[in-house]
Amino acid sequence: MTAETNMKLIDVIDLEKSFDGKNVLDGISVAINQGDIVVVIGPSGSGKSTFLRCLNCMEDPTGGKIMFDGVNIADMSVNIDVHRRHMGMVFQHFNLFQNKTVLQNIMLAPVHVQLQDLKRNQRKNAWNGLCNLFRSKEKQVAMVPITKTKASINQEARETALKLLERIGLADKADVYPSTLSGGQKQRVAIVRSLAMNPQVILFDEPTSALDPEMVGEVLELMKQVAKEGMTMVVVTHEMGFAREIANKVLFIDGGKILEAGTPEEIFEHPKNARLKEFLSKVLA
Amino acid sequence: MNGFGAKWENFLRIFFEYKGYEKVLEGLGNTLLIAFLGMFIGLLIGTLIAIVRVLPRYKVLPRILNGIATFYVELFRGTPMVVQLLLFYYVMLPLLGMHMTGVQVAIWVFGLNSGAYISEIMRGGILSVDPGQMEAGRALGLSFWTTMVKIVIPQAVKNILPTIGNEFIALIKETSVVSFVGASDLYVAFNYIGSNSYEFMVPYLVMAAIYLVMVILISILIKQMERSLRRSDRRN
């Protein structure tokens, strides 16, 4: 499946994380390619959520490297906000902004970062324009082309957001506050909220664990759709069925280490590691 | 009751014929000016300090800022308002070679003082907001400050509005000490009427009534604000 797009998107090298001297992640190395659907499984307390949260530095790694777009984002001197724009994240408890309507939840980040860029470019142009007055003709610095205005950014983000809401069938909920939505609706809004940023990868931190059983299906369905569109995804989950059907790579983590990695078939049908066999016998029973 | 009637007429005479009402209006204006501007400054300072005190502390600068903020809060909570007024007016201003009216001094001192209290209220409010809200903002690529200002603070303010209302009411009532630095507030006005009529019972009663009415009006205002802020809640 990934033969034609075998490009490393995230390269995790010897990732370590310790809380107060206790090692939670103990040297994890894995490469995530463009278009990969990586599912991370493991018993609770194994460090799988910590691993996921380290990928976009929600937890700062204490050792190792995370190469994303050729930059080591584990380095504390890197402006992490710039890279997080390209890494969506979906949380177990949805974390929709409580003080914003559904539409505002989706529009907020795209509008904000675009306005930030717009202002930066305008500043840059003003400065260069001033400097150009004192430069000879050959040395003139070109202006950054500005095609968008504040209104057009807003308008565009609004249209994208409405389209996304339409897609998940919640267009009529655009102007309500998240507290009135059901868990499944909240999580679907959270997923399209990260889609609105056009990320290169989306990280899912147990997206269905806080849902009522009857709502798990609708969220998994949306995730499958997103996966089929070619989005790179890293998913921490207990939904083994989802892992089997959608993943092209499964990681089994326990004790802060990857004990086994492979295709779903290798992991679920022919497990080699004893700890994995024990784990599967419990969860698949 | 006959005695009281006479006193009341005496008060009215001073109030109207001897321009007592001008004094009262000036005092009322000053009281409100000090309370509102002081509260405004206090909210700005308090919010800033509260954010500084919840900054993640693995870098050096936040730690230094946090130290300064803690010192500030302890300093202003640890000394009485009157002492702060006196120190500001009689020690700091001469040392700096500056001139300020009593009202200006009062505004600044009330602002700085309430900033210390509000910072702790605001810090509690920020801590009461689900940490997931900050995480969600950061995960979308928003900065700490952007997420703080757009997401966390609005939710925090909603939670602490009743307490902020308390603080504001306390501030209004505490303005009655500003005469220590020569600012004429309600107390000065009614004291003037009292001294001119050699009779203090009615002026002080009226003064109490005015404070009471002000505070009641303000609590109605706060209730209204709370209601409009609670739109995003399910319990309304």
Short mmCIF file of C-alpha atoms in Angstrom, two decimals, chain B residues 43-151:
data_model
loop_
_atom_site.label_atom_id
_atom_site.label_comp_id
_atom_site.label_asym_id
_atom_site.label_seq_id
_atom_site.Cartn_x
_atom_site.Cartn_y
_atom_site.Cartn_z
CA LEU B 43 -7.78 43.23 36.42
CA LEU B 44 -4.95 43.92 33.97
CA ILE B 45 -2.22 43.38 36.55
CA GLY B 46 -3.99 40.46 38.16
CA THR B 47 -4.51 38.60 34.88
CA LEU B 48 -0.92 39.17 33.81
CA ILE B 49 0.45 37.95 37.14
CA ALA B 50 -1.87 34.95 37.18
CA ILE B 51 -0.66 33.88 33.72
CA VAL B 52 2.95 34.37 34.75
CA ARG B 53 2.36 32.17 37.78
CA VAL B 54 0.93 29.30 35.74
CA LEU B 55 3.67 29.42 33.06
CA PRO B 56 5.45 26.11 32.61
CA ARG B 57 8.63 26.36 34.65
CA TYR B 58 11.31 24.50 32.82
CA LYS B 59 12.94 27.63 31.49
CA VAL B 60 14.80 30.29 33.45
CA LEU B 61 12.78 33.35 32.48
CA PRO B 62 9.41 32.03 33.69
CA ARG B 63 11.05 31.13 36.99
CA ILE B 64 12.42 34.63 37.48
CA LEU B 65 9.08 36.20 36.48
CA ASN B 66 7.30 33.87 38.84
CA GLY B 67 9.59 34.93 41.68
CA ILE B 68 8.89 38.60 40.99
CA ALA B 69 5.14 37.96 40.77
CA THR B 70 5.09 36.03 44.04
CA PHE B 71 7.03 38.82 45.77
CA TYR B 72 4.56 41.40 44.42
CA VAL B 73 1.53 39.46 45.61
CA GLU B 74 2.96 38.88 49.08
CA LEU B 75 3.99 42.53 49.38
CA PHE B 76 0.57 43.92 48.55
CA ARG B 77 -1.42 41.34 50.46
CA GLY B 78 0.85 41.63 53.46
CA THR B 79 0.37 45.32 54.21
CA PRO B 80 -2.84 47.29 54.88
CA MET B 81 -4.25 49.47 52.13
CA VAL B 82 -3.92 52.60 54.28
CA VAL B 83 -0.23 51.91 54.83
CA GLN B 84 0.27 51.46 51.10
CA LEU B 85 -1.54 54.73 50.40
CA LEU B 86 0.60 56.59 52.92
CA LEU B 87 3.85 55.05 51.69
CA PHE B 88 3.00 55.81 48.09
CA TYR B 89 1.97 59.41 48.80
CA TYR B 90 4.44 60.44 51.48
CA VAL B 91 7.48 58.27 50.69
CA MET B 92 7.57 57.14 47.09
CA LEU B 93 6.34 60.29 45.36
CA PRO B 94 8.81 62.64 47.15
CA LEU B 95 11.64 60.16 46.52
CA LEU B 96 10.81 60.08 42.83
CA GLY B 97 10.24 63.82 42.81
CA MET B 98 6.76 63.38 41.33
CA HIS B 99 3.50 65.13 42.00
CA MET B 100 0.12 63.45 41.98
CA THR B 101 -3.27 64.35 43.37
CA GLY B 102 -4.72 62.24 46.15
CA VAL B 103 -7.22 60.74 43.72
CA GLN B 104 -4.49 59.72 41.27
CA VAL B 105 -2.49 58.13 44.06
CA ALA B 106 -5.58 56.31 45.26
CA ILE B 107 -6.32 54.94 41.77
CA TRP B 108 -2.82 53.52 41.42
CA VAL B 109 -2.63 52.09 44.90
CA PHE B 110 -6.09 50.52 44.60
CA GLY B 111 -5.13 49.11 41.23
CA LEU B 112 -1.85 47.66 42.47
CA ASN B 113 -3.47 46.32 45.62
CA SER B 114 -6.47 44.70 43.99
CA GLY B 115 -4.13 43.36 41.28
CA ALA B 116 -2.49 41.24 43.95
CA TYR B 117 -5.81 39.82 45.14
CA ILE B 118 -7.27 39.39 41.66
CA SER B 119 -4.14 37.56 40.51
CA GLU B 120 -4.81 34.82 43.04
CA ILE B 121 -8.50 34.66 42.14
CA MET B 122 -7.59 34.52 38.45
CA ARG B 123 -4.96 31.87 39.07
CA GLY B 124 -7.59 29.75 40.76
CA GLY B 125 -9.88 30.36 37.80
CA ILE B 126 -7.21 29.34 35.30
CA LEU B 127 -6.46 26.18 37.26
CA SER B 128 -10.18 25.36 37.31
CA VAL B 129 -10.25 25.17 33.50
CA ASP B 130 -9.69 21.68 32.14
CA PRO B 131 -6.00 21.35 31.12
CA GLY B 132 -7.28 19.63 27.97
CA GLN B 133 -8.38 23.05 26.68
CA MET B 134 -4.81 24.30 26.71
CA GLU B 135 -3.58 21.04 25.18
CA ALA B 136 -6.11 21.26 22.36
CA GLY B 137 -5.05 24.81 21.55
CA ARG B 138 -1.36 23.97 21.62
CA ALA B 139 -1.91 20.84 19.52
CA LEU B 140 -3.48 23.02 16.81
CA GLY B 141 -0.33 25.12 16.69
CA LEU B 142 -1.56 28.08 18.73
CA SER B 143 0.98 29.58 21.12
CA PHE B 144 0.69 29.43 24.90
CA TRP B 145 -0.36 33.10 25.08
CA THR B 146 -2.87 32.86 22.24
CA THR B 147 -4.53 29.83 23.79
CA MET B 148 -4.47 31.52 27.18
CA VAL B 149 -6.12 34.71 25.94
CA LYS B 150 -8.62 33.17 23.52
CA ILE B 151 -9.60 29.95 25.26
#
